[in-house]
Every structure is written in structure tokens, then in C-alpha cells.
Short mmCIF file of C-alpha atoms in Angstrom, two decimals:
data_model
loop_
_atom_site.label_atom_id
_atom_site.label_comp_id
_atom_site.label_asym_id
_atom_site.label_seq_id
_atom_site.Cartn_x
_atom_site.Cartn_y
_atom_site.Cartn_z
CA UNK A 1 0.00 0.00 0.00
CA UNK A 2 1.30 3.49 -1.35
CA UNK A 3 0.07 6.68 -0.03
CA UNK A 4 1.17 10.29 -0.67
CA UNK A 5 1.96 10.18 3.22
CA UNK A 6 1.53 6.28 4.00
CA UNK A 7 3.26 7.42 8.33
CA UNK A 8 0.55 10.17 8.84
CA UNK A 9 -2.30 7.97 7.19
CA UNK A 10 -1.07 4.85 9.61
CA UNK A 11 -0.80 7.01 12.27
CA UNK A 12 -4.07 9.11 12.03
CA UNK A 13 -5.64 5.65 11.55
CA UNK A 14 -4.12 4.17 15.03
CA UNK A 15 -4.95 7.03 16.36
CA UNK A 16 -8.76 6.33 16.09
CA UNK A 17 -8.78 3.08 16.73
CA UNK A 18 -7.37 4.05 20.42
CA UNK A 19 -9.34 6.98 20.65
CA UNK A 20 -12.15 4.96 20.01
CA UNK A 21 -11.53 1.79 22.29
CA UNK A 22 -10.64 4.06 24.70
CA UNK A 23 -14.10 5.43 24.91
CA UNK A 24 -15.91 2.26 24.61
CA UNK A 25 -13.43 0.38 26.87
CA UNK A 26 -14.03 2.97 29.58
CA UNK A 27 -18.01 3.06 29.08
CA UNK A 28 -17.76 -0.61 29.27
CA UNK A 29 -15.70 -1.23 32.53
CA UNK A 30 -17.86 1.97 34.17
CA UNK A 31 -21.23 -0.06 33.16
CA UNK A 32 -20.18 -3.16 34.29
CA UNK A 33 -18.61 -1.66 37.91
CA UNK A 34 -22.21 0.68 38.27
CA UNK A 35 -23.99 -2.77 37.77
CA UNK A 36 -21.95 -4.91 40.38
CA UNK A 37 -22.25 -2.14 42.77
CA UNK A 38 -25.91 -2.30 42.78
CA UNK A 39 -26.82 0.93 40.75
CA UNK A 40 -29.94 0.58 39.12
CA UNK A 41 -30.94 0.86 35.39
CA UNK A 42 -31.03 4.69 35.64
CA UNK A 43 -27.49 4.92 36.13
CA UNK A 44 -26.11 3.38 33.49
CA UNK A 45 -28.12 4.45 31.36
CA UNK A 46 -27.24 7.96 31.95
CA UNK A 47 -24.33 6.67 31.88
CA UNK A 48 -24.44 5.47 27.95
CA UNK A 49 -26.74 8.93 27.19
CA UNK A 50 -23.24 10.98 28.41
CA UNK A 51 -20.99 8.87 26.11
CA UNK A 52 -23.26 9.92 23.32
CA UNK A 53 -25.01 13.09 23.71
CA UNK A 54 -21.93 15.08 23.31
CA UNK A 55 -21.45 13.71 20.14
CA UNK A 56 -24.83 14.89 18.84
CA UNK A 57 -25.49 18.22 20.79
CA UNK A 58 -22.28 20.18 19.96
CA UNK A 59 -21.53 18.76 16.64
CA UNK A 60 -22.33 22.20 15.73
CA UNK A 61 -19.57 23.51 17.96
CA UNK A 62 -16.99 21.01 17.61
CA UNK A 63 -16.96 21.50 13.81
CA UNK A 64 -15.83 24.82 14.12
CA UNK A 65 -13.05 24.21 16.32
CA UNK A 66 -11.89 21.25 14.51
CA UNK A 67 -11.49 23.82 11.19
CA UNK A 68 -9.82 26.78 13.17
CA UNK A 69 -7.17 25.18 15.74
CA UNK A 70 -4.22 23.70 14.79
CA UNK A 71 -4.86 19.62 14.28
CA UNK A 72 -1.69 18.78 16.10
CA UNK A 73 -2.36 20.85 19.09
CA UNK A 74 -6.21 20.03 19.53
CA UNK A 75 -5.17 16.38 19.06
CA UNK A 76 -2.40 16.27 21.83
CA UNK A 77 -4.61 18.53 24.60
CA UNK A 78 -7.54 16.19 24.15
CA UNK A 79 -6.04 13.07 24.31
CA UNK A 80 -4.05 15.14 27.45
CA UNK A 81 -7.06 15.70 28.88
CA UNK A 82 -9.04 12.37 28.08
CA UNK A 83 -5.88 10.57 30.01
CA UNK A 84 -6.25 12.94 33.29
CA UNK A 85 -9.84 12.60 33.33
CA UNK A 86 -9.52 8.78 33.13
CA UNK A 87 -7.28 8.80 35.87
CA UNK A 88 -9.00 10.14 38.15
CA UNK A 89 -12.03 8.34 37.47
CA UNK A 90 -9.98 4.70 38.03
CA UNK A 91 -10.20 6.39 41.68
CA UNK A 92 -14.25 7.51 41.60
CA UNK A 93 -16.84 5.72 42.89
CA UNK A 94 -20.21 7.86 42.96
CA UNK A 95 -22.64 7.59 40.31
CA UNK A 96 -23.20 10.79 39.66
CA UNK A 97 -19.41 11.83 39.57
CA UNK A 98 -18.73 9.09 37.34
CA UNK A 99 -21.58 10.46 34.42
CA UNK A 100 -19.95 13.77 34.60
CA UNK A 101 -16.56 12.65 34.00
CA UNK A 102 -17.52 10.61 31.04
CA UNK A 103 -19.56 13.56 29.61
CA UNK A 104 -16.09 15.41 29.40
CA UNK A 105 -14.40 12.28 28.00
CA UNK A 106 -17.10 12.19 25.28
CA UNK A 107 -17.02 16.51 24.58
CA UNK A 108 -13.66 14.57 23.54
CA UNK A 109 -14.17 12.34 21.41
CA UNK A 110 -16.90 14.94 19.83
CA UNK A 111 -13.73 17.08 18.78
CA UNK A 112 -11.23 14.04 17.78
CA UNK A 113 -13.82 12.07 15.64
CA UNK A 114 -14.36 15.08 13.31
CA UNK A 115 -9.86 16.50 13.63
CA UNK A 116 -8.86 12.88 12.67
CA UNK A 117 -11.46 12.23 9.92
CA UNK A 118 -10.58 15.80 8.09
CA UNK A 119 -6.93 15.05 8.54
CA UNK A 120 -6.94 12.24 6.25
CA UNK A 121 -8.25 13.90 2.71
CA UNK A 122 -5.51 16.94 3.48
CA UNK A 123 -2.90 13.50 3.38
CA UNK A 124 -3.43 11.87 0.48
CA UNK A 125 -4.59 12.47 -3.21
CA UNK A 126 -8.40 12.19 -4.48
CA UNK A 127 -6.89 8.48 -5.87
CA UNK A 128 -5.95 7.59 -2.72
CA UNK A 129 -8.43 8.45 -0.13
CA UNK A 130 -10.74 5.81 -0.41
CA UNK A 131 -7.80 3.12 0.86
CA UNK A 132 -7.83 5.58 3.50
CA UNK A 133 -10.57 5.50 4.53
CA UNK A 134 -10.42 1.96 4.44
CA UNK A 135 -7.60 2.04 6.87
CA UNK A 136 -8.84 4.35 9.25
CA UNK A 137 -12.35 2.25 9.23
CA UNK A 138 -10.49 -1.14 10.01
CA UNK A 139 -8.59 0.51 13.11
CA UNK A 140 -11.44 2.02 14.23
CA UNK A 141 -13.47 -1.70 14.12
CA UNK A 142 -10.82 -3.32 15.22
CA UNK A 143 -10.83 -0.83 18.40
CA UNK A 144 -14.70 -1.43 18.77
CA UNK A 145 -14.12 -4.77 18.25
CA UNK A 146 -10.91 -5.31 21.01
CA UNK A 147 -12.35 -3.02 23.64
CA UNK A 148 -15.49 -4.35 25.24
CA UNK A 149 -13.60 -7.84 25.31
CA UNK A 150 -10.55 -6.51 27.13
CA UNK A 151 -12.48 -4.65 29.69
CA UNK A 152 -14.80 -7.65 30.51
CA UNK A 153 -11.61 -9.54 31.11
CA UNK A 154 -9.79 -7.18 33.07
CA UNK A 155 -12.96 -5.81 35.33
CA UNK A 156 -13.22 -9.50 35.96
CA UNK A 157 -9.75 -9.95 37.14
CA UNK A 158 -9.13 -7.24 38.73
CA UNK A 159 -11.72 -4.44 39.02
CA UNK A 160 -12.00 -1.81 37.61
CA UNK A 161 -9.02 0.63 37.99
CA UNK A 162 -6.81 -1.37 36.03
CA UNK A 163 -8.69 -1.38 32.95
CA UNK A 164 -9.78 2.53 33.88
CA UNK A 165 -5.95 3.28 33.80
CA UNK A 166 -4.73 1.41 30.40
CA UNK A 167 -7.55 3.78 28.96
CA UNK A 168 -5.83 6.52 30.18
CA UNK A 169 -2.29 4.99 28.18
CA UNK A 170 -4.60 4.72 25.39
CA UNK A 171 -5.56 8.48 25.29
CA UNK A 172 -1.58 9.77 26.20
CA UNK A 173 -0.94 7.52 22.74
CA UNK A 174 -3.62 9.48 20.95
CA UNK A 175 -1.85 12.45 22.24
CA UNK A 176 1.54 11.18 21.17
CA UNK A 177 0.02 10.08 17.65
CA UNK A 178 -1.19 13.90 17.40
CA UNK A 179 1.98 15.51 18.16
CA UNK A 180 3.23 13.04 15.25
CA UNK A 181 1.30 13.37 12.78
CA UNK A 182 2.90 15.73 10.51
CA UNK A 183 -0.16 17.17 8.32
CA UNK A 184 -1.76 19.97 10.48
CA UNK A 185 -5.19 21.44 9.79
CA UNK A 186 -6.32 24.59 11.38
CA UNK A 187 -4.50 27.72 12.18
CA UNK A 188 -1.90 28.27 15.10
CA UNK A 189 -3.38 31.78 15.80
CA UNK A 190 -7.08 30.48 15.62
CA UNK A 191 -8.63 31.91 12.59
CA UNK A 192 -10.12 29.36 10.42
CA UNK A 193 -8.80 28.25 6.99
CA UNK A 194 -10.09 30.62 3.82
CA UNK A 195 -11.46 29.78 1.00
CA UNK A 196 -10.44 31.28 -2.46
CA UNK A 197 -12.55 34.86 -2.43
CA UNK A 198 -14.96 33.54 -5.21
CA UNK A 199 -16.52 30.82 -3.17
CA UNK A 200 -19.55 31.36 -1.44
CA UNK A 201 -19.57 29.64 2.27
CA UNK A 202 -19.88 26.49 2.58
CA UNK A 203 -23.52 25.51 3.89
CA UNK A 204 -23.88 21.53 4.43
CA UNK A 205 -27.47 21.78 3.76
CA UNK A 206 -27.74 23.73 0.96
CA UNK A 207 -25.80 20.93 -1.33
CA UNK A 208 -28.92 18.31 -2.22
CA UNK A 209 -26.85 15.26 -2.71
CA UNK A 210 -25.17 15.26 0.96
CA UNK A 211 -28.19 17.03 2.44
CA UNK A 212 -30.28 13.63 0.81
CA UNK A 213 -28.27 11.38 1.42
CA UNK A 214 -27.59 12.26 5.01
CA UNK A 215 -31.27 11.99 5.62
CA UNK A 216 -31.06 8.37 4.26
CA UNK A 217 -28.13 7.89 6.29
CA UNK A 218 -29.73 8.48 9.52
CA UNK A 219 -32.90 6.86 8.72
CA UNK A 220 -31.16 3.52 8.15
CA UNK A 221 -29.00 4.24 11.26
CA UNK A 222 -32.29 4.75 13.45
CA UNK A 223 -33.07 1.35 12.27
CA UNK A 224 -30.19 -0.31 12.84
CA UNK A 225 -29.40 1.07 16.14
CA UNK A 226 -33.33 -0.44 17.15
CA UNK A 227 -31.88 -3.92 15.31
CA UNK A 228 -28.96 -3.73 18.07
CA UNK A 229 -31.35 -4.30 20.92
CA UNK A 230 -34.26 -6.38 18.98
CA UNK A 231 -31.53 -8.82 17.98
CA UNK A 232 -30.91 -9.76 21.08
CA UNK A 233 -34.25 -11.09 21.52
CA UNK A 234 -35.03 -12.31 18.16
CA UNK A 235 -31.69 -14.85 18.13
CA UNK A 236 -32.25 -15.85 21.90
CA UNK A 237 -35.82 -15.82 22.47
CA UNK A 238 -37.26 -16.72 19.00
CA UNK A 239 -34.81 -18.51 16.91
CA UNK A 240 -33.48 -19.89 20.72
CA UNK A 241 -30.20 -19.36 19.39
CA UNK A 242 -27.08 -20.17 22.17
CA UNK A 243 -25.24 -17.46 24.02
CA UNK A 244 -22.21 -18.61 21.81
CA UNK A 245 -24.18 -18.82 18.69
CA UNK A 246 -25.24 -14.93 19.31
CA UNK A 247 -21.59 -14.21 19.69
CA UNK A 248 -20.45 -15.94 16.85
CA UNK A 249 -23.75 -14.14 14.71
CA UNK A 250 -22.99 -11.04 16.08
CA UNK A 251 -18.97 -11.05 14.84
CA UNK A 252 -19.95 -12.00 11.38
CA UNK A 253 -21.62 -8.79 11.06
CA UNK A 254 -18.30 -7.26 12.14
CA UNK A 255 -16.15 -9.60 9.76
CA UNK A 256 -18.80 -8.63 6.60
CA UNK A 257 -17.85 -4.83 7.34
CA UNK A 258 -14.48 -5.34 7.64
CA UNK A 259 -14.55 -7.08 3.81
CA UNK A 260 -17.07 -4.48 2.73
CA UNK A 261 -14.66 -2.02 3.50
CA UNK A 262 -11.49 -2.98 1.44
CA UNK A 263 -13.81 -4.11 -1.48
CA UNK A 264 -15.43 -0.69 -1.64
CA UNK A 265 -12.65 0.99 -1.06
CA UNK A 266 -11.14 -0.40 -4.78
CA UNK A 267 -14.17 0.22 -6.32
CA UNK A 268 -14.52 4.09 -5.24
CA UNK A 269 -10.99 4.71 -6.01
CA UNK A 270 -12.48 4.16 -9.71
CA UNK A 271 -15.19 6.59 -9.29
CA UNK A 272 -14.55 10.11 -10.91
CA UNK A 273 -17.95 10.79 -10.63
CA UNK A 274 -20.22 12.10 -7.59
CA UNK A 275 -23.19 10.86 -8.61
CA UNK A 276 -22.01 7.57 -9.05
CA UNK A 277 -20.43 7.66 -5.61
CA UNK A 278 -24.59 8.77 -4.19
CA UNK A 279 -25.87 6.07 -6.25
CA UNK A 280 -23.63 3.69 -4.45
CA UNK A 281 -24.00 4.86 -1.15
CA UNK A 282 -27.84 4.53 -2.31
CA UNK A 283 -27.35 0.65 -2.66
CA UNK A 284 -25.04 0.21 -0.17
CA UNK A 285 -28.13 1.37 2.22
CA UNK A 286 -30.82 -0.48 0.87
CA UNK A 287 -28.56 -3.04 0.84
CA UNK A 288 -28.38 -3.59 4.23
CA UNK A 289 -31.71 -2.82 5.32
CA UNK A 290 -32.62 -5.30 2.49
CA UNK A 291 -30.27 -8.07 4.30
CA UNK A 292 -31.61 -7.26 7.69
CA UNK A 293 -35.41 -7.63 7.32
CA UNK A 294 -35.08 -10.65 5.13
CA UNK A 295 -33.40 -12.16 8.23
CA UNK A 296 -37.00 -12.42 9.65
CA UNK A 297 -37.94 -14.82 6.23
CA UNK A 298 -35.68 -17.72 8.03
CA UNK A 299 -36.77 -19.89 11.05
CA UNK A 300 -33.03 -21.37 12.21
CA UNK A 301 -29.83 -19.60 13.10
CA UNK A 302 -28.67 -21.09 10.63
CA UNK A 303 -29.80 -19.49 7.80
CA UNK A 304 -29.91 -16.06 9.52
CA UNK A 305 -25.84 -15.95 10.18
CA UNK A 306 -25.06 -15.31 6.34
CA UNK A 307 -27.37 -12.57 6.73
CA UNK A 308 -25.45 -10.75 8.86
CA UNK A 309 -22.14 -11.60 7.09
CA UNK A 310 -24.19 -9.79 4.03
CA UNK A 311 -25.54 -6.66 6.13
CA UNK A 312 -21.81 -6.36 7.29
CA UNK A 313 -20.34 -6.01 4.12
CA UNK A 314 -22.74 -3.43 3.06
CA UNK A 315 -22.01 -1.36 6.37
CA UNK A 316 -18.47 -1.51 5.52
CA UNK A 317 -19.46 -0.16 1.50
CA UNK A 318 -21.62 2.42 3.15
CA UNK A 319 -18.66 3.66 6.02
CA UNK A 320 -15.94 4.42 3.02
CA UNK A 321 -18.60 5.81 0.63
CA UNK A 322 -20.21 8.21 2.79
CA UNK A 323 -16.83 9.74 4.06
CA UNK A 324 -15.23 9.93 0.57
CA UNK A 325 -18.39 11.80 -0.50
CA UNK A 326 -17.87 14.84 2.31
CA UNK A 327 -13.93 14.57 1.67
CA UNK A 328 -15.00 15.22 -1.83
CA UNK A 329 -18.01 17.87 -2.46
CA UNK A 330 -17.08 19.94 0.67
CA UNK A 331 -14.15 22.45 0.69
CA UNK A 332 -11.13 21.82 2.23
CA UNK A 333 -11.62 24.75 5.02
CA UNK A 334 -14.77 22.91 5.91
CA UNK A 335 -14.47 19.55 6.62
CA UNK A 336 -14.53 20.12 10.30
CA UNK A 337 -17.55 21.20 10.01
CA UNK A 338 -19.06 18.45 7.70
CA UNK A 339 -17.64 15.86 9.09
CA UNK A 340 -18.97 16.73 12.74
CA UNK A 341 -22.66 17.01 11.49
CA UNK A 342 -22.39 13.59 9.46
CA UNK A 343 -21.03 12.11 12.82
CA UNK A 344 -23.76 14.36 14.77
CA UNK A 345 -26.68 13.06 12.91
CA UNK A 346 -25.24 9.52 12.80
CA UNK A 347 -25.01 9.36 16.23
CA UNK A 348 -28.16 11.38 17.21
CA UNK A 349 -30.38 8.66 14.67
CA UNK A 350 -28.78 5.75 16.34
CA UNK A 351 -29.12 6.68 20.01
CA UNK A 352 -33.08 7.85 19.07
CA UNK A 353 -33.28 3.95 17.92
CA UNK A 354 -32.33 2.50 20.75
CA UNK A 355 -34.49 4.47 22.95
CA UNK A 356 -37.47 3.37 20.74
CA UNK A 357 -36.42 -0.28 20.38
CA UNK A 358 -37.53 -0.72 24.20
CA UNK A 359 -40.96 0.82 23.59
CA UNK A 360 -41.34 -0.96 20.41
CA UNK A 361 -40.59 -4.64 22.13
CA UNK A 362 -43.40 -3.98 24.40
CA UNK A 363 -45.67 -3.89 21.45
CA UNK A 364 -44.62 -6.24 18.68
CA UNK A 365 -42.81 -9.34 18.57
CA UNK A 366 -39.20 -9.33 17.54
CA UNK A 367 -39.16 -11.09 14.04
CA UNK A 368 -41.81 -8.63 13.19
CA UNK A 369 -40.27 -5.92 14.61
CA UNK A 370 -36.85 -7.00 12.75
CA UNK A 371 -38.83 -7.17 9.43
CA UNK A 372 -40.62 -4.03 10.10
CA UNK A 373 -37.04 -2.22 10.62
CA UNK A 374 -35.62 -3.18 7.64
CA UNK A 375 -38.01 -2.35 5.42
CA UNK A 376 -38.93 0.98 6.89
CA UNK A 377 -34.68 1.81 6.21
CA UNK A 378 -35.61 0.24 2.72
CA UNK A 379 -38.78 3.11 1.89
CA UNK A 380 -36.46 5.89 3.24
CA UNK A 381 -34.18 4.78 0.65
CA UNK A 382 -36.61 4.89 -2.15
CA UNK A 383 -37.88 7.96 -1.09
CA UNK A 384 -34.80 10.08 -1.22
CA UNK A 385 -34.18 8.26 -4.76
CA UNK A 386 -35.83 11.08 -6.81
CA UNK A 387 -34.33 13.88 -5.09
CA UNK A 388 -31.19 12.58 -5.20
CA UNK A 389 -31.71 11.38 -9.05
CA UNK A 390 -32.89 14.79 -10.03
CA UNK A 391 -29.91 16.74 -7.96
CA UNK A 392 -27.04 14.36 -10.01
CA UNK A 393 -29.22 14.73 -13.20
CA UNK A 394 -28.98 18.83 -12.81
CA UNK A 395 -25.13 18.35 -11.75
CA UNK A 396 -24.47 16.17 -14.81
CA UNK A 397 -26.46 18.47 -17.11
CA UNK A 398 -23.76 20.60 -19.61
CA UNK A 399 -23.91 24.17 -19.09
CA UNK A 400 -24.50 26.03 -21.98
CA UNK A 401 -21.65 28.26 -23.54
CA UNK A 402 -22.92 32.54 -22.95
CA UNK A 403 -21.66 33.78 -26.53
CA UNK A 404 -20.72 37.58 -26.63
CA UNK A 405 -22.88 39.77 -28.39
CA UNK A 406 -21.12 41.39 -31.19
#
């Protein structure tokens, strides 16, 4: 693999994938220690609203800040920070202490997510930044993959300051990875990056492709994030599935995305064309939401699993496409900005679907719930199809020469 800047790229990548298991790794070992000590439901589920919230509410915020300060400097004094504040939480023991210190570790992550994922088009050529993207994806599953493990393991053998405490190593080598990186975004004194005088300001919302297809985005995602929690039931309550066979089920999904990724990574990297990078996204969505409610067709586990090896790989399609799409249509100056609403709405549509998957299970059973989910991801599709058909058809439409009277 040959990038423009192949030790910033590996190292922006590492860097999320600890920034990353570091947050989940932490939310996991505080969950697990609120639950032994007795707190009740309540608590940690505040507990998963703080590691979240932050993420949605001040995408707005964080955007900004990710496009005016210097990329090197945020990066280091956040994963600074992250590392104190994970310290002194290995030595906290009160509820409500505990959700405010996780809040600030997740007004974190709100600022490194977008820094780290506008880094990597300033490091590499258009060719190149679907590979990536690829990269940085991998690290960051392999993080989400590594870190609930390791903290079950370690809260298990030996509480939960241990665990609390390599979280905090994890965040110094963020830090470290930030002070390395030699590509820097921002501006030392502050100001944010300009655009070339002719350009108009960059409004997400006002561009219909990424405005449409970040609707469709988040629709699926609400889905999804429901299918997270109704899984649970629909593989051990109605298909009776084993706690090992849910594992197993449940990694596939993770293994699919993982393949997705690379594979769609080689096709994009042929793709000179927007539109045909929206179309794919397009499929890539329905795709998934396609794989998921046929999973309610079968009656065994067995027939389910390739499912979810399917619905993986499509993930992993839509993960590259949808970040090479705001690398490419929005400026430079701006992909703070872009990239911390994507992440914003992303987040905000898959927290709102686990809320509602609890109400939901009270009401309908879980294959019909699971078929119901899917599909509904699978009409949002096809209804953002025209507008996004008639926005690529009025982008791909030739502009007619103005000839000079005479």
C-alpha cells in the first residue's frame, strides 16, 4: 500500500482506533462496575446517554473548532485531557461523579472524531483516499471490536481501575500520535482556513446530494441502532439461538464490514464521478436494510448468520462511501464542520433507535419488529431516490456556452 503520506495515514488511523476503544473500553468497565455495585438501570443508562449526547449536541460547535485550531495541538490537549480525566475516574466511585466525567471524556471524542477524519483527505490524493478511509475504518473496528472484550476480562480480574488506567495509556498515545502526525489542519493563531474569495460559504445543507443522502443515512442508522437491541431477543428468544451462537452471529456482522470495507474501497478509487459515488452509497443502504429484514424470512440460526455476514459487508461499502463523499463535495476549510454534522446526525439517529427499540418490544414481537425495521430503512431509501436522481441529473447536465454579443 502506497500513499502520498503512507506514516501520517497509519498514524491518524491508530490514532482512532485508540481513541475509540478508549471510549468504549471505559463506558464498558464503568457499566459493568455501576452494575456490580448495585446501581440501578437509571445509572447506566445515563451513563451510555453521556458517552453519546456530546457527540450529537455540539456537533455544531466542535466542527468549528476542529477547522480553526491547529490539528496537532487540539489532538495532543484532548487526548491530554481524556488521560487525566480517566485517571482520576480509576479512583471515583459515585454515580453521579462518574456520568460527569464521562460527559467530558465524550465533549472529547466529539472534537477528535471530526480532527482525525478531516486530517486524512488533506494526506493523500483524491486516488488515494478511499484506501484511506479503508484504513482508518479497520482501526477504528478493530478498536470497537478489542475493547469491550478486554475490559470484561480485566474488570473480571481485577476491578476496575486497572482497565480505567490502560484507557488513560490509550488516550496519552492518541496524544503522542497527534503531536506526530505531521499534516496539520487549522491555524496556530485560531482563525479558520479561507477559501479562495470567489466561493460562497460552505452551507452543508444547501448541497442536495449530501443534504439527501444524510437523511437516508440516519434513517437507516435509526433502524439499525433499534436492530442492536431487537436482535438480542429475536436470536435468543425466538430462533433460541445459544449465548455462543449470538456471539459468533454477532462477529460476522463485524467480519462482513471489515470485507465491505477494502472491497469498496477499490471500487470508489475508480469513481470520478459524484453521482455515481450517491448512487452507491444509495445501494449500499438499501442493501443492508434489504439483508436485515429478510433475516425475519428464516426460522433457524442457521440461515440467519449469512445474513449478517451480508448486512456487514454493506455497512463496511456504506462507512468508506459516505466519508469519501464529504472529503470530496465539501471544501477543504470545511471539513470540520461536515464531518462533525455527518457524525452528529449519525449518532443522534442511532441513540433515538435505541431508545425506541424498548418501547417498540413492548408492542410487537421481535421477528416482526426486525422485518418491520428493515423495510422501513428500505422506503427511506426509495424515497430520497428522486431527489437525489434529479440533484445528479442537474449536476451532470452541460452548461450552456454565454456567446458575446457582437
Amino acid at each position: 500500500m502506497s500513499f502520498t503520506s503512507a506514516r501520517d495515514v497509519h498514524l491518524a488511523a491508530g490514532a482512532r482506533g485508540l481513541s475509540v476503544a478508549g471510549d468504549l473500553m471505559a463506558a464498558t468497565t464503568l457499566a459493568l462496575t455501576l452494575q456490580s455495585a448495585g446501581a440501578g438501570g437509571f445509572a447506566v443508562s445515563g451513563l451510555m446517554l453521556a458517552g453519546v449526547l456530546p457527540l450529537v449536541l455540539l456537533a455544531p460547535l466542535t466542527g468549528r473548532v476542529v477547522d480553526r485550531v491547529d490539528s496537532r495541538w487540539l489532538l495532543a490537549g484532548v487526548g491530554l485531557a481524556q488521560a487525566a480525566v480517566c485517571t482520576l475516574l480509576s479512583f471515583v466511585g459515585t454515580p453521579l461523579l462518574i456520568i460527569a466525567l464521562v460527559t467530558v471524556i465524550a465533549c472529547g471524542l466529539a472534537l477528535t472524531q471530526p480532527a482525525l477524519a478531516a486530517l486524512l483527505p488533506a494526506m493523500v490524493g483524491r486516488e488515494d483516499l478511499p484506501r484511506a478511509m479503508a484504513l482508518s475504518q479497520t482501526a477504528t473496528s478493530i478498536g470497537a471490536l478489542a475493547a469491550p472484550v478486554l475490559a470484561g476480562v480485566l474488570v473480571g480480574q481485577f476491578g476496575a481501575r486497572v482497565p480505567l488506567l490502560l484507557v488513560a495509556v490509550m488516550f496519552l498515545g492518541l496524544a503522542a500520535a497527534g503531536l506526530l502526525i505531521r499534516t496539520r489542519r487549522g491555524r496556530a493563531d485560531g482563525s479558520p482556513a479561507r477559501e479562495a474569495p470567489s466561493t460562497p460559504p460552505f452551507r452543508y445543507w444547501r448541497d442536495p446530494l449530501l443534504g439527501a443522502i444524510t437523511v437516508a443515512i440516519s434513517g437507516v442508522v435509526l433502524g439499525v441502532g433499534a436492530i442492536n437491541v431487537v436482535a438480542i431477543f429475536y436470536l435468543r428468544e425466538t430462533l433460541h439461538a445459544s449465548t455462543t451462537a449470538y456471539g459468533l452471529i454477532e462477529a460476522l456482522w463485524a467480519a462482513g464490514l471489515l470485507a465491505g470495507t477494502w472491497v469498496t474501497a477499490r471500487v470508489v478509487r475508480r469513481m470520478r464521478d459524484d453521482g455515481a459515488l450517491v448512487y452507491g452509497t444509495l445501494c449500499t443502504l438499501a442493501g443492508t436494510c434489504l439483508a436485515i429484514a429478510a433475516m425475519a424470512v428464516f426460522p433457524a440460526v442457521v440461515w440467519v448468520a449469512p445474513l449478517y455476514l451480508v448486512g456487514g459487508f454493506f455497512n463496511g461499502g456504506l462507512n468508506v462511501q459516505q466519508n469519501v463523499l464529504v472529503a470530496r463535495r465539501v471544501p477543504a476549510a470545511s471539513h470540520g464542520r461536515a464531518f462533525a454534522i455527518l457524525v452528529g446526525w449519525v449518532q443522534g439517529a442511532s441513540l433515538t433507535g435505541y431508545a425506541l427499540a424498548g418501547f417498540m418490544l413492548e408492542a410487537l414481537a421481535p421477528r416482526t419488529l426486525v422485518f418491520a425495521l428493515g423495510t422501513a430503512g428500505a422506503l427511506v431509501c426509495a424515497l430520497v431516490a428522486a431527489p437525489i436522481v434529479r440533484a445528479i441529473h442537474r449536476e451532470r447536465r452541460p452548461v450552456a456556452p454565454v456567446l458575446a454579443a457582437t
